[in-house]
Amino acid sequence: MGVRLTVKRRAEAGGAEKPQVVTLTEDTITIGRDDGCDVVLAQSAVSRNHARIVRDGTLFFLEDLGSSFGTLLNGAKLKKKEKQLLSNGDTIAIAQFDVVFDRIADVTESNAGNTMFVSRNLVKDVMKGLGSGGEQPYFRVMNGPKEGQRIEMGDAQEYVFGRDDSADIVLNDDLVSRRHARVRRDWSGTHVEDLESRNGIKVNKKRTKKVTLKDRDELEIGGVKLLFLDPSEVRETPVLMPSESQEHDEGTVSVAEEPQAPEPEPEPEPEAPAEEPPPDESPAEPPPEGDPDAPLEDGLENPANTSEDPPLDDDEPAGNGKLIDFSNKQTLIALGAVGLFVLIAIVLVVLVFVA
């Protein structure tokens, strides 16, 4: 079983490079600025030996090695020289780098149909969540002089934790009371109870008086942290590595390009209106150059030719400010007839009044 680390530089730091994927199988993986580290982060805010990942059976723990600017695990800062359990998808933040952690499974590829098989040990680990401490639940001390020590919990077993020598589990810490807490295991599970201690107990950073523990719960007794591990509970499934035919280039992550929207098809150009058929009259041949009396193109006459006035439109008044053209004979006859009728009407009116 190994580890896959995906190293990304955050965008606000100006990093535009692709994430780097590192696959390691060592029991201890060092992270830092020094070239001798397993994962080198070339940035001045990263210490030479900044942090490390340590394997303990099927479990992996993260530890800050006393770095100058610290290490964050899922946004929470680690205490120096204190280990934290890692789970798939956890993000380790170091300076401007984010390192995503994943356990990977030992997978073999069958020649028959390229079928992927998981080893029997891995199946057993996935189904039963086996830890390196055997089948029984146990506590792992996470800090202090007893860091790494295991305290196994058998069936129908009970321990008293405290600072006094009479306690079953002696914890030499100033924040631990003489008889601080009792842990008992029976058919219903593993239970922890505060014994009216001065500083109380915490489970997953929450103060409590009595609680039943679950796999991977963190118990705090004074200043001592203990991780409860129950192999009987199903743990997370490791990430299966793809076959060689599906792997990308080592150290890179394939980023699929975003599909481009299809370009809109150009609208068809409007067809030109059909030209009206020319009149029956054959077009006149263009006059020779220099003839002032010749008509212009498009049926317009030469403006220099003023011998005849152009015809007026029906809707426009006559030119020169006149409303009636008195040079027209038909107009004069019409006016004479109207005047005659007016004169006869006046005579008739006078005769009516005289009579």
mmCIF file with all atom_site columns, N, CA and C in Angstrom, residues 58-59 85-87 103 125-126 128-131 134-140 185 189-190 203-204 212-219 226-236:
data_model
loop_
_atom_site.group_PDB
_atom_site.id
_atom_site.type_symbol
_atom_site.label_atom_id
_atom_site.label_alt_id
_atom_site.label_comp_id
_atom_site.label_asym_id
_atom_site.label_entity_id
_atom_site.label_seq_id
_atom_site.pdbx_PDB_ins_code
_atom_site.Cartn_x
_atom_site.Cartn_y
_atom_site.Cartn_z
_atom_site.occupancy
_atom_site.B_iso_or_equiv
_atom_site.pdbx_formal_charge
_atom_site.auth_seq_id
_atom_site.auth_comp_id
_atom_site.auth_asym_id
_atom_site.auth_atom_id
_atom_site.pdbx_PDB_model_num
ATOM 1   N N  . THR A 1 58  ? -1.623  0.100  8.530  1.00 0.00 ? 58  THR A N  1
ATOM 2   C CA . THR A 1 58  ? -2.423  0.599  7.399  1.00 0.00 ? 58  THR A CA 1
ATOM 3   C C  . THR A 1 58  ? -2.820  2.053  7.588  1.00 0.00 ? 58  THR A C  1
ATOM 4   N N  . LEU A 1 59  ? -2.310  2.687  8.629  1.00 0.00 ? 59  LEU A N  1
ATOM 5   C CA . LEU A 1 59  ? -2.655  4.077  8.928  1.00 0.00 ? 59  LEU A CA 1
ATOM 6   C C  . LEU A 1 59  ? -1.481  4.984  8.574  1.00 0.00 ? 59  LEU A C  1
ATOM 7   N N  . LEU A 1 85  ? -3.903  11.910 12.344 1.00 0.00 ? 85  LEU A N  1
ATOM 8   C CA . LEU A 1 85  ? -4.287  10.843 11.420 1.00 0.00 ? 85  LEU A CA 1
ATOM 9   C C  . LEU A 1 85  ? -4.746  11.441 10.090 1.00 0.00 ? 85  LEU A C  1
ATOM 10  N N  . LEU A 1 86  ? -4.328  10.817 8.989  1.00 0.00 ? 86  LEU A N  1
ATOM 11  C CA . LEU A 1 86  ? -4.708  11.274 7.656  1.00 0.00 ? 86  LEU A CA 1
ATOM 12  C C  . LEU A 1 86  ? -5.783  10.369 7.081  1.00 0.00 ? 86  LEU A C  1
ATOM 13  N N  . SER A 1 87  ? -6.713  10.975 6.357  1.00 0.00 ? 87  SER A N  1
ATOM 14  C CA . SER A 1 87  ? -7.767  10.249 5.648  1.00 0.00 ? 87  SER A CA 1
ATOM 15  C C  . SER A 1 87  ? -7.742  10.652 4.190  1.00 0.00 ? 87  SER A C  1
ATOM 16  N N  . ARG A 1 103 ? -4.665  7.390  0.154  1.00 0.00 ? 103 ARG A N  1
ATOM 17  C CA . ARG A 1 103 ? -4.074  6.055  0.206  1.00 0.00 ? 103 ARG A CA 1
ATOM 18  C C  . ARG A 1 103 ? -4.376  5.353  -1.100 1.00 0.00 ? 103 ARG A C  1
ATOM 19  N N  . ASP A 1 125 ? -8.449  -5.703 4.705  1.00 0.00 ? 125 ASP A N  1
ATOM 20  C CA . ASP A 1 125 ? -8.341  -4.395 5.348  1.00 0.00 ? 125 ASP A CA 1
ATOM 21  C C  . ASP A 1 125 ? -9.573  -3.540 5.096  1.00 0.00 ? 125 ASP A C  1
ATOM 22  N N  . VAL A 1 126 ? -10.106 -3.605 3.866  1.00 0.00 ? 126 VAL A N  1
ATOM 23  C CA . VAL A 1 126 ? -11.276 -2.799 3.531  1.00 0.00 ? 126 VAL A CA 1
ATOM 24  C C  . VAL A 1 126 ? -12.512 -3.291 4.258  1.00 0.00 ? 126 VAL A C  1
ATOM 25  N N  . LYS A 1 128 ? -12.771 -5.278 7.016  1.00 0.00 ? 128 LYS A N  1
ATOM 26  C CA . LYS A 1 128 ? -12.721 -5.323 8.475  1.00 0.00 ? 128 LYS A CA 1
ATOM 27  C C  . LYS A 1 128 ? -12.008 -4.123 9.093  1.00 0.00 ? 128 LYS A C  1
ATOM 28  N N  . GLY A 1 129 ? -11.358 -3.314 8.252  1.00 0.00 ? 129 GLY A N  1
ATOM 29  C CA . GLY A 1 129 ? -10.638 -2.168 8.787  1.00 0.00 ? 129 GLY A CA 1
ATOM 30  C C  . GLY A 1 129 ? -9.503  -2.567 9.700  1.00 0.00 ? 129 GLY A C  1
ATOM 31  N N  . LEU A 1 130 ? -8.732  -3.551 9.308  1.00 0.00 ? 130 LEU A N  1
ATOM 32  C CA . LEU A 1 130 ? -7.702  -4.077 10.203 1.00 0.00 ? 130 LEU A CA 1
ATOM 33  C C  . LEU A 1 130 ? -6.598  -3.055 10.400 1.00 0.00 ? 130 LEU A C  1
ATOM 34  N N  . GLY A 1 131 ? -6.204  -2.808 11.639 1.00 0.00 ? 131 GLY A N  1
ATOM 35  C CA . GLY A 1 131 ? -5.051  -1.994 11.964 1.00 0.00 ? 131 GLY A CA 1
ATOM 36  C C  . GLY A 1 131 ? -3.888  -2.894 12.317 1.00 0.00 ? 131 GLY A C  1
ATOM 37  N N  . GLY A 1 134 ? -3.848  -5.537 15.704 1.00 0.00 ? 134 GLY A N  1
ATOM 38  C CA . GLY A 1 134 ? -4.617  -6.766 15.865 1.00 0.00 ? 134 GLY A CA 1
ATOM 39  C C  . GLY A 1 134 ? -6.097  -6.506 15.748 1.00 0.00 ? 134 GLY A C  1
ATOM 40  N N  . GLU A 1 135 ? -6.902  -7.535 16.118 1.00 0.00 ? 135 GLU A N  1
ATOM 41  C CA . GLU A 1 135 ? -8.340  -7.473 15.972 1.00 0.00 ? 135 GLU A CA 1
ATOM 42  C C  . GLU A 1 135 ? -9.006  -6.626 17.049 1.00 0.00 ? 135 GLU A C  1
ATOM 43  N N  . GLN A 1 136 ? -8.380  -6.468 18.191 1.00 0.00 ? 136 GLN A N  1
ATOM 44  C CA . GLN A 1 136 ? -9.015  -5.749 19.295 1.00 0.00 ? 136 GLN A CA 1
ATOM 45  C C  . GLN A 1 136 ? -8.888  -4.243 19.121 1.00 0.00 ? 136 GLN A C  1
ATOM 46  N N  . PRO A 1 137 ? -9.882  -3.484 19.617 1.00 0.00 ? 137 PRO A N  1
ATOM 47  C CA . PRO A 1 137 ? -9.744  -2.020 19.615 1.00 0.00 ? 137 PRO A CA 1
ATOM 48  C C  . PRO A 1 137 ? -8.576  -1.604 20.507 1.00 0.00 ? 137 PRO A C  1
ATOM 49  N N  . TYR A 1 138 ? -8.037  -0.434 20.229 1.00 0.00 ? 138 TYR A N  1
ATOM 50  C CA . TYR A 1 138 ? -6.902  0.048  21.016 1.00 0.00 ? 138 TYR A CA 1
ATOM 51  C C  . TYR A 1 138 ? -6.829  1.561  20.944 1.00 0.00 ? 138 TYR A C  1
ATOM 52  N N  . PHE A 1 139 ? -6.121  2.150  21.909 1.00 0.00 ? 139 PHE A N  1
ATOM 53  C CA . PHE A 1 139 ? -5.803  3.573  21.910 1.00 0.00 ? 139 PHE A CA 1
ATOM 54  C C  . PHE A 1 139 ? -4.353  3.739  21.456 1.00 0.00 ? 139 PHE A C  1
ATOM 55  N N  . ARG A 1 140 ? -4.133  4.775  20.631 1.00 0.00 ? 140 ARG A N  1
ATOM 56  C CA . ARG A 1 140 ? -2.767  5.127  20.240 1.00 0.00 ? 140 ARG A CA 1
ATOM 57  C C  . ARG A 1 140 ? -2.464  6.494  20.817 1.00 0.00 ? 140 ARG A C  1
ATOM 58  N N  . ARG A 1 185 ? -14.962 -1.391 28.337 1.00 0.00 ? 185 ARG A N  1
ATOM 59  C CA . ARG A 1 185 ? -15.459 -2.021 27.108 1.00 0.00 ? 185 ARG A CA 1
ATOM 60  C C  . ARG A 1 185 ? -16.364 -3.187 27.477 1.00 0.00 ? 185 ARG A C  1
ATOM 61  N N  . GLY A 1 189 ? -19.970 -1.715 23.308 1.00 0.00 ? 189 GLY A N  1
ATOM 62  C CA . GLY A 1 189 ? -18.965 -0.810 22.775 1.00 0.00 ? 189 GLY A CA 1
ATOM 63  C C  . GLY A 1 189 ? -17.955 -0.393 23.820 1.00 0.00 ? 189 GLY A C  1
ATOM 64  N N  . THR A 1 190 ? -17.197 0.654  23.466 1.00 0.00 ? 190 THR A N  1
ATOM 65  C CA . THR A 1 190 ? -16.163 1.192  24.358 1.00 0.00 ? 190 THR A CA 1
ATOM 66  C C  . THR A 1 190 ? -16.647 2.540  24.884 1.00 0.00 ? 190 THR A C  1
ATOM 67  N N  . VAL A 1 203 ? -13.834 14.754 23.621 1.00 0.00 ? 203 VAL A N  1
ATOM 68  C CA . VAL A 1 203 ? -13.874 13.793 22.529 1.00 0.00 ? 203 VAL A CA 1
ATOM 69  C C  . VAL A 1 203 ? -14.089 14.587 21.248 1.00 0.00 ? 203 VAL A C  1
ATOM 70  N N  . ASN A 1 204 ? -13.121 14.504 20.344 1.00 0.00 ? 204 ASN A N  1
ATOM 71  C CA . ASN A 1 204 ? -13.153 15.284 19.094 1.00 0.00 ? 204 ASN A CA 1
ATOM 72  C C  . ASN A 1 204 ? -13.299 16.769 19.384 1.00 0.00 ? 204 ASN A C  1
ATOM 73  N N  . THR A 1 212 ? -19.840 7.060  24.264 1.00 0.00 ? 212 THR A N  1
ATOM 74  C CA . THR A 1 212 ? -19.392 5.817  23.643 1.00 0.00 ? 212 THR A CA 1
ATOM 75  C C  . THR A 1 212 ? -18.523 6.163  22.450 1.00 0.00 ? 212 THR A C  1
ATOM 76  N N  . LEU A 1 213 ? -17.332 5.599  22.408 1.00 0.00 ? 213 LEU A N  1
ATOM 77  C CA . LEU A 1 213 ? -16.360 5.955  21.380 1.00 0.00 ? 213 LEU A CA 1
ATOM 78  C C  . LEU A 1 213 ? -16.607 5.184  20.092 1.00 0.00 ? 213 LEU A C  1
ATOM 79  N N  . LYS A 1 214 ? -16.261 5.830  18.986 1.00 0.00 ? 214 LYS A N  1
ATOM 80  C CA . LYS A 1 214 ? -16.307 5.211  17.665 1.00 0.00 ? 214 LYS A CA 1
ATOM 81  C C  . LYS A 1 214 ? -14.900 5.220  17.065 1.00 0.00 ? 214 LYS A C  1
ATOM 82  N N  . ASP A 1 215 ? -14.755 4.440  16.016 1.00 0.00 ? 215 ASP A N  1
ATOM 83  C CA . ASP A 1 215 ? -13.455 4.343  15.359 1.00 0.00 ? 215 ASP A CA 1
ATOM 84  C C  . ASP A 1 215 ? -12.965 5.722  14.946 1.00 0.00 ? 215 ASP A C  1
ATOM 85  N N  . ARG A 1 216 ? -11.695 6.008  15.284 1.00 0.00 ? 216 ARG A N  1
ATOM 86  C CA . ARG A 1 216 ? -10.988 7.239  14.925 1.00 0.00 ? 216 ARG A CA 1
ATOM 87  C C  . ARG A 1 216 ? -11.441 8.442  15.729 1.00 0.00 ? 216 ARG A C  1
ATOM 88  N N  . ASP A 1 217 ? -12.142 8.245  16.835 1.00 0.00 ? 217 ASP A N  1
ATOM 89  C CA . ASP A 1 217 ? -12.418 9.349  17.758 1.00 0.00 ? 217 ASP A CA 1
ATOM 90  C C  . ASP A 1 217 ? -11.142 9.718  18.499 1.00 0.00 ? 217 ASP A C  1
ATOM 91  N N  . GLU A 1 218 ? -10.994 11.013 18.773 1.00 0.00 ? 218 GLU A N  1
ATOM 92  C CA . GLU A 1 218 ? -9.820  11.506 19.495 1.00 0.00 ? 218 GLU A CA 1
ATOM 93  C C  . GLU A 1 218 ? -10.231 11.865 20.918 1.00 0.00 ? 218 GLU A C  1
ATOM 94  N N  . LEU A 1 219 ? -9.618  11.229 21.885 1.00 0.00 ? 219 LEU A N  1
ATOM 95  C CA . LEU A 1 219 ? -9.899  11.452 23.303 1.00 0.00 ? 219 LEU A CA 1
ATOM 96  C C  . LEU A 1 219 ? -8.781  12.289 23.905 1.00 0.00 ? 219 LEU A C  1
ATOM 97  N N  . LEU A 1 226 ? -5.305  10.798 22.800 1.00 0.00 ? 226 LEU A N  1
ATOM 98  C CA . LEU A 1 226 ? -5.303  9.376  22.454 1.00 0.00 ? 226 LEU A CA 1
ATOM 99  C C  . LEU A 1 226 ? -6.291  9.153  21.318 1.00 0.00 ? 226 LEU A C  1
ATOM 100 N N  . LEU A 1 227 ? -5.850  8.438  20.288 1.00 0.00 ? 227 LEU A N  1
ATOM 101 C CA . LEU A 1 227 ? -6.696  8.121  19.144 1.00 0.00 ? 227 LEU A CA 1
ATOM 102 C C  . LEU A 1 227 ? -7.276  6.724  19.332 1.00 0.00 ? 227 LEU A C  1
ATOM 103 N N  . PHE A 1 228 ? -8.606  6.630  19.315 1.00 0.00 ? 228 PHE A N  1
ATOM 104 C CA . PHE A 1 228 ? -9.263  5.330  19.478 1.00 0.00 ? 228 PHE A CA 1
ATOM 105 C C  . PHE A 1 228 ? -9.455  4.695  18.111 1.00 0.00 ? 228 PHE A C  1
ATOM 106 N N  . LEU A 1 229 ? -8.995  3.458  17.939 1.00 0.00 ? 229 LEU A N  1
ATOM 107 C CA . LEU A 1 229 ? -9.080  2.741  16.676 1.00 0.00 ? 229 LEU A CA 1
ATOM 108 C C  . LEU A 1 229 ? -9.788  1.412  16.920 1.00 0.00 ? 229 LEU A C  1
ATOM 109 N N  . ASP A 1 230 ? -10.836 1.180  16.175 1.00 0.00 ? 230 ASP A N  1
ATOM 110 C CA . ASP A 1 230 ? -11.625 -0.047 16.313 1.00 0.00 ? 230 ASP A CA 1
ATOM 111 C C  . ASP A 1 230 ? -11.587 -0.793 14.985 1.00 0.00 ? 230 ASP A C  1
ATOM 112 N N  . PRO A 1 231 ? -10.760 -1.834 14.872 1.00 0.00 ? 231 PRO A N  1
ATOM 113 C CA . PRO A 1 231 ? -10.652 -2.560 13.596 1.00 0.00 ? 231 PRO A CA 1
ATOM 114 C C  . PRO A 1 231 ? -11.940 -3.243 13.169 1.00 0.00 ? 231 PRO A C  1
ATOM 115 N N  . SER A 1 232 ? -12.895 -3.445 14.079 1.00 0.00 ? 232 SER A N  1
ATOM 116 C CA . SER A 1 232 ? -14.142 -4.115 13.703 1.00 0.00 ? 232 SER A CA 1
ATOM 117 C C  . SER A 1 232 ? -15.036 -3.233 12.849 1.00 0.00 ? 232 SER A C  1
ATOM 118 N N  . GLU A 1 233 ? -14.792 -1.920 12.835 1.00 0.00 ? 233 GLU A N  1
ATOM 119 C CA . GLU A 1 233 ? -15.585 -1.011 12.018 1.00 0.00 ? 233 GLU A CA 1
ATOM 120 C C  . GLU A 1 233 ? -14.946 -0.872 10.641 1.00 0.00 ? 233 GLU A C  1
ATOM 121 N N  . VAL A 1 234 ? -15.801 -0.773 9.616  1.00 0.00 ? 234 VAL A N  1
ATOM 122 C CA . VAL A 1 234 ? -15.304 -0.650 8.240  1.00 0.00 ? 234 VAL A CA 1
ATOM 123 C C  . VAL A 1 234 ? -14.694 0.726  8.049  1.00 0.00 ? 234 VAL A C  1
ATOM 124 N N  . ARG A 1 235 ? -13.480 0.744  7.553  1.00 0.00 ? 235 ARG A N  1
ATOM 125 C CA . ARG A 1 235 ? -12.805 2.018  7.323  1.00 0.00 ? 235 ARG A CA 1
ATOM 126 C C  . ARG A 1 235 ? -12.915 2.425  5.865  1.00 0.00 ? 235 ARG A C  1
ATOM 127 N N  . GLU A 1 236 ? -12.309 3.573  5.558  1.00 0.00 ? 236 GLU A N  1
ATOM 128 C CA . GLU A 1 236 ? -12.387 4.097  4.207  1.00 0.00 ? 236 GLU A CA 1
ATOM 129 C C  . GLU A 1 236 ? -11.677 3.164  3.219  1.00 0.00 ? 236 GLU A C  1
#
